[in-house]
Coordinates of C-alpha atoms and ligand atoms in Angstrom, one line a residue:
M10 CA -33.0 -48.4 -22.5
A11 CA -30.5 -48.3 -25.5
N12 CA -26.8 -49.1 -26.2
Q13 CA -26.0 -50.9 -29.0
K14 CA -23.1 -52.5 -27.1
G15 CA -24.2 -55.7 -26.0
G16 CA -24.1 -56.9 -23.0
V17 CA -24.6 -53.9 -21.0
A18 CA -27.7 -54.7 -18.5
K19 CA -30.3 -53.1 -20.7
T20 CA -32.4 -56.3 -20.5
T21 CA -31.7 -56.4 -16.6
T22 CA -32.6 -52.6 -16.0
V23 CA -35.6 -52.6 -17.7
A24 CA -36.9 -55.9 -15.8
S25 CA -35.5 -54.6 -12.4
L26 CA -36.6 -51.2 -12.8
G27 CA -40.1 -52.3 -14.4
A28 CA -40.5 -54.1 -11.2
A29 CA -39.2 -51.4 -8.3
L30 CA -41.4 -49.1 -10.2
A31 CA -44.5 -51.3 -9.9
G32 CA -43.5 -51.5 -6.3
L33 CA -44.0 -47.9 -5.9
G34 CA -47.3 -48.3 -7.0
K35 CA -46.6 -47.3 -11.0
S36 CA -48.5 -48.7 -13.3
V37 CA -45.8 -50.0 -15.9
L38 CA -45.5 -51.8 -19.3
L39 CA -42.0 -53.4 -20.5
V40 CA -41.5 -53.2 -24.4
D41 CA -39.3 -55.9 -25.3
L42 CA -37.8 -55.0 -28.8
D43 CA -35.2 -57.5 -29.1
P44 CA -35.4 -60.2 -31.6
Q45 CA -33.4 -62.9 -28.8
A46 CA -36.7 -61.9 -26.6
C47 CA -34.2 -61.9 -23.3
L48 CA -36.9 -60.0 -21.4
T49 CA -40.1 -61.7 -22.6
F50 CA -37.7 -65.0 -21.4
S51 CA -36.5 -63.7 -18.0
L52 CA -39.7 -62.5 -17.0
G53 CA -40.8 -66.0 -17.0
H54 CA -42.8 -66.6 -20.7
D55 CA -41.4 -68.7 -23.4
P56 CA -40.8 -66.9 -26.4
D57 CA -41.4 -70.1 -28.5
Q58 CA -44.8 -70.7 -27.0
L59 CA -46.5 -67.3 -27.5
H60 CA -49.2 -66.5 -29.8
G61 CA -48.8 -62.9 -30.2
S62 CA -45.9 -60.4 -29.7
V63 CA -44.4 -56.9 -30.4
H64 CA -43.8 -58.4 -34.1
E65 CA -47.3 -58.5 -35.1
V66 CA -48.1 -55.1 -33.2
L67 CA -45.4 -53.2 -35.3
V68 CA -46.6 -54.9 -38.2
G69 CA -49.9 -53.8 -37.9
D70 CA -51.5 -57.3 -37.3
A71 CA -52.3 -57.0 -33.7
A72 CA -53.1 -54.4 -31.3
V73 CA -50.9 -54.2 -28.3
A74 CA -53.9 -55.0 -25.7
D75 CA -54.3 -58.2 -27.0
V76 CA -50.7 -59.0 -26.8
L77 CA -50.2 -58.0 -23.5
L78 CA -48.6 -60.5 -20.8
D79 CA -48.6 -60.5 -17.0
T80 CA -45.3 -60.3 -15.0
E81 CA -44.4 -61.7 -11.6
G82 CA -43.3 -58.5 -10.4
G83 CA -46.7 -56.4 -11.5
A84 CA -45.7 -55.1 -14.7
K85 CA -47.2 -55.6 -17.9
L86 CA -45.4 -56.9 -20.8
L87 CA -45.5 -56.4 -24.3
P88 CA -43.2 -59.5 -25.3
A89 CA -40.9 -60.4 -28.3
T90 CA -40.6 -63.6 -30.5
I91 CA -37.9 -64.2 -32.9
D92 CA -40.2 -62.9 -35.6
L93 CA -38.9 -59.8 -34.5
A94 CA -35.9 -60.5 -36.5
G95 CA -38.1 -60.4 -39.6
A96 CA -39.9 -57.3 -38.8
E97 CA -36.7 -55.3 -39.5
A98 CA -37.0 -56.3 -42.9
L99 CA -40.6 -55.7 -43.1
L100 CA -40.5 -52.0 -41.6
L101 CA -37.6 -51.1 -43.8
M102 CA -40.2 -51.3 -46.6
R103 CA -43.0 -49.1 -45.2
P104 CA -43.1 -45.2 -45.0
G105 CA -43.1 -44.2 -41.5
R106 CA -41.2 -47.2 -40.3
E107 CA -39.6 -45.6 -37.2
H108 CA -43.2 -44.5 -35.9
A109 CA -44.6 -48.1 -35.9
L110 CA -44.4 -48.2 -32.1
R111 CA -45.2 -44.8 -31.3
R112 CA -48.5 -45.4 -33.1
A113 CA -49.2 -48.8 -31.5
L114 CA -48.2 -47.6 -28.3
V115 CA -50.8 -44.4 -28.2
A116 CA -53.4 -46.8 -28.1
V117 CA -52.8 -47.8 -24.4
A118 CA -50.8 -44.6 -23.5
D119 CA -53.0 -43.6 -20.8
D120 CA -53.4 -47.3 -19.0
F121 CA -49.7 -47.1 -17.7
D122 CA -47.5 -44.3 -16.0
V123 CA -44.2 -45.5 -17.4
V124 CA -43.2 -47.5 -20.2
L125 CA -40.0 -49.2 -20.7
I126 CA -38.4 -50.4 -23.7
D127 CA -35.7 -52.5 -23.8
C128 CA -33.8 -51.9 -27.3
P129 CA -31.6 -54.7 -29.1
P130 CA -27.7 -54.4 -29.4
S131 CA -27.7 -52.4 -32.4
L132 CA -28.7 -49.2 -34.2
G133 CA -30.9 -50.7 -36.5
V134 CA -34.6 -49.7 -37.4
L135 CA -36.0 -51.6 -34.2
T136 CA -33.8 -49.2 -31.8
L137 CA -34.9 -46.1 -34.1
N138 CA -38.7 -47.2 -33.2
G139 CA -37.6 -47.5 -29.3
L140 CA -36.0 -43.6 -29.6
T141 CA -39.0 -42.6 -31.8
A142 CA -41.4 -43.8 -29.5
A143 CA -39.8 -42.9 -26.2
D144 CA -39.7 -39.6 -24.4
A145 CA -36.0 -39.9 -22.6
V146 CA -33.0 -42.4 -23.2
M147 CA -31.2 -43.6 -20.5
V148 CA -27.9 -45.2 -21.6
P149 CA -26.6 -48.3 -19.6
L150 CA -22.8 -48.3 -19.8
Q151 CA -20.6 -51.4 -18.1
C152 CA -17.6 -49.5 -17.1
E153 CA -15.0 -51.6 -18.5
T154 CA -12.1 -50.4 -20.8
L155 CA -13.2 -49.3 -24.4
A156 CA -17.3 -48.8 -23.1
H157 CA -17.1 -45.3 -24.2
R158 CA -16.3 -46.7 -27.7
G159 CA -19.5 -46.4 -29.3
V160 CA -21.3 -43.8 -27.1
G161 CA -20.5 -41.2 -29.8
Q162 CA -22.2 -42.8 -32.2
L163 CA -25.2 -43.3 -30.2
L164 CA -25.3 -40.0 -29.2
R165 CA -25.1 -39.0 -32.9
T166 CA -28.1 -41.5 -33.6
V167 CA -30.4 -39.5 -30.6
S168 CA -29.7 -36.1 -31.9
E169 CA -30.6 -37.5 -35.4
V170 CA -33.8 -39.0 -33.9
Q171 CA -34.7 -35.8 -32.1
A172 CA -33.9 -33.7 -35.5
I173 CA -36.0 -36.0 -37.5
T174 CA -38.3 -38.4 -35.8
N175 CA -38.7 -37.3 -32.3
P176 CA -37.7 -33.7 -31.2
N177 CA -39.2 -34.6 -27.6
L178 CA -36.6 -37.1 -26.8
S179 CA -34.5 -36.4 -23.8
L180 CA -31.2 -37.8 -22.8
L181 CA -31.4 -38.7 -19.3
G182 CA -27.9 -39.7 -19.2
V183 CA -25.6 -43.1 -18.3
L184 CA -26.2 -45.4 -16.0
P185 CA -23.1 -47.2 -14.4
T186 CA -23.9 -50.8 -14.4
L187 CA -22.3 -53.9 -13.6
F188 CA -20.1 -51.7 -11.2
D189 CA -17.3 -52.5 -9.4
A190 CA -15.9 -49.9 -7.3
R191 CA -12.5 -51.5 -6.5
T192 CA -11.4 -51.6 -9.8
T193 CA -9.7 -48.2 -10.5
H194 CA -10.3 -48.3 -14.5
S195 CA -13.8 -48.2 -14.0
R196 CA -13.5 -44.4 -12.5
D197 CA -11.5 -43.7 -15.8
V198 CA -14.3 -45.1 -18.4
L199 CA -16.7 -43.2 -16.5
A200 CA -14.6 -39.9 -16.3
D201 CA -14.0 -40.1 -19.8
V202 CA -17.4 -40.8 -20.9
S203 CA -19.0 -37.9 -18.8
D204 CA -15.9 -35.1 -19.9
R205 CA -16.1 -36.3 -23.4
Y206 CA -19.6 -36.5 -24.0
G207 CA -20.8 -34.3 -21.1
M208 CA -23.2 -37.1 -20.1
P209 CA -25.0 -36.7 -16.7
V210 CA -23.9 -39.9 -14.8
L211 CA -27.2 -41.2 -13.1
A212 CA -27.2 -42.2 -9.5
P213 CA -26.8 -44.7 -8.2
P214 CA -24.5 -47.1 -10.1
I215 CA -25.5 -50.5 -10.3
P216 CA -22.9 -52.8 -8.6
R217 CA -22.4 -56.5 -9.7
T218 CA -23.8 -59.0 -8.0
V219 CA -24.0 -62.5 -8.5
R220 CA -27.7 -62.5 -7.8
F221 CA -28.5 -61.0 -11.3
A222 CA -27.3 -64.0 -13.2
E223 CA -29.3 -66.1 -11.3
A224 CA -32.4 -64.4 -11.5
S225 CA -32.3 -64.1 -15.2
A226 CA -31.8 -68.2 -15.6
S227 CA -34.5 -68.9 -13.3
G228 CA -37.3 -66.4 -14.8
A229 CA -37.8 -64.9 -11.5
T230 CA -37.2 -61.2 -11.1
V231 CA -34.4 -59.5 -9.8
L232 CA -36.1 -57.8 -7.3
S233 CA -37.9 -61.1 -5.5
G234 CA -36.4 -63.2 -2.8
R235 CA -33.6 -62.1 -0.7
K236 CA -32.2 -58.5 -0.6
N237 CA -29.0 -57.7 -2.4
K238 CA -27.7 -54.7 -3.4
G239 CA -28.3 -54.7 -6.9
A240 CA -31.9 -54.9 -5.9
T241 CA -31.6 -51.9 -3.7
A242 CA -29.5 -49.8 -6.4
Y243 CA -32.8 -50.4 -8.7
R244 CA -35.2 -49.5 -5.7
E245 CA -33.2 -46.5 -5.2
L246 CA -32.7 -45.2 -9.0
A247 CA -37.0 -46.0 -9.2
A248 CA -37.5 -43.7 -6.5
N249 CA -35.0 -40.9 -8.4
L250 CA -37.3 -41.4 -11.3
V251 CA -40.4 -40.9 -9.5
K252 CA -39.3 -37.8 -7.4
H253 CA -38.2 -36.2 -11.0
W254 CA -41.1 -37.2 -12.8
D255 CA -43.8 -36.6 -10.3
D256 CA -42.6 -34.0 -8.1
G257 CA -40.2 -32.4 -11.0
A258 CA -37.3 -32.8 -9.0
E259 CA -33.7 -32.9 -10.4
L260 CA -32.9 -36.2 -11.3
K261 CA -30.0 -37.5 -9.1
I262 CA -26.8 -37.6 -10.5
V263 CA -23.5 -37.7 -9.1
S264 CA -20.1 -36.7 -9.9
V265 CA -17.7 -39.4 -10.8
D266 CA -15.4 -38.7 -7.9
E267 CA -18.4 -38.6 -5.4
I268 CA -19.0 -42.4 -6.6
Y269 CA -15.6 -43.4 -5.3
S270 CA -15.8 -41.7 -2.4
Ligands
ATP16 N1 -25.9 -56.3 -11.9 C1 -25.4 -57.3 -12.5 N2 -24.5 -58.0 -11.6 C2 -24.2 -59.1 -12.4 N3 -24.7 -59.8 -13.8 C3 -25.6 -59.0 -14.2 C4 -25.8 -57.5 -13.9 N4 -26.7 -56.9 -14.4 C5 -26.8 -58.0 -15.5 N5 -26.1 -58.9 -15.7 C6 -25.5 -60.2 -16.5 O1 -25.3 -59.9 -17.4 C7 -25.4 -60.0 -18.4 C8 -26.2 -59.0 -19.5 O2 -27.1 -58.5 -19.0 P1 -28.5 -57.9 -19.8 O3 -28.9 -58.9 -20.7 O4 -29.3 -57.2 -19.1 O5 -27.4 -57.2 -21.0 P2 -28.0 -56.4 -22.2 O6 -27.3 -55.1 -22.4 O7 -30.0 -56.5 -22.4 O8 -27.3 -57.3 -23.4 P3 -27.9 -57.5 -25.2 O9 -27.0 -56.4 -25.5 O10 -27.4 -58.7 -25.4 O11 -29.5 -57.2 -24.8 C9 -26.7 -60.8 -18.0 O12 -25.7 -62.5 -18.0 C10 -27.1 -60.8 -17.0 O13 -27.6 -61.4 -16.1
MG17 MG1 -30.7 -57.3 -23.8

């Protein structure tokens, strides 16, 4: 999950989609690549109390298996702490710095069906590590005015990663988040992004619901507790992805007009 724009629901998507995929019987690893450690915190772990994190893994002081944590939704978590802010500087001095995460994950790759990586809101060396380790990138996009600004820059970064560090990286598409079908400008923003960049828009859009804000505050996953339309949307997205991965089905995408019909 990558988008250098902040607050577009990268972290919420990783946590919710991870729980939904685990609910479908997949063995799931979630990777918190953000020094703010919001994913770690929202999954019920206090980043200040951890003895090891993805920081130690990236700089070569710990193996992934030694720092993995359990989460309520059933996925495993490779947590972050604020130390990760320093990894950026440490990594910059090392050769092959974009490959640190990929190299570390090789050791546990066989233990998981799916690995979801929560990138920080920047295009720095941590996001480059995420893109280099990934098979595919999904771009959560809040459908608001100016949301498209920065998408071009992200796509340039993706194509540089494809050319230099990860030729196998594919672009899954844009995931509309914090979506409100009542606003006409969300339609314009989505149409603009899909026309301008030829990006597929993944189905279904994730509606804005108050349950998400409550869930990240309480540390529970958004999928637990009462039914809500956000959780339903993430479950449907998970099911679409599983059909795509397991049965080779085309990933379900929607035309922008279809979203509003
Ligand atoms: N579908 C939704 N409905 C309502 N609120 C949401 C929804 N998805 C996310 N949020 C809220 O929006 C805020 C930003 O979400 P989140 O932290 O997942 O974004 P992010 O892209 O990871 O941010 P950052 O770039 O800072 O890492 C959070 O307060 C989250 O609870
Ligand atoms: Mg985040």
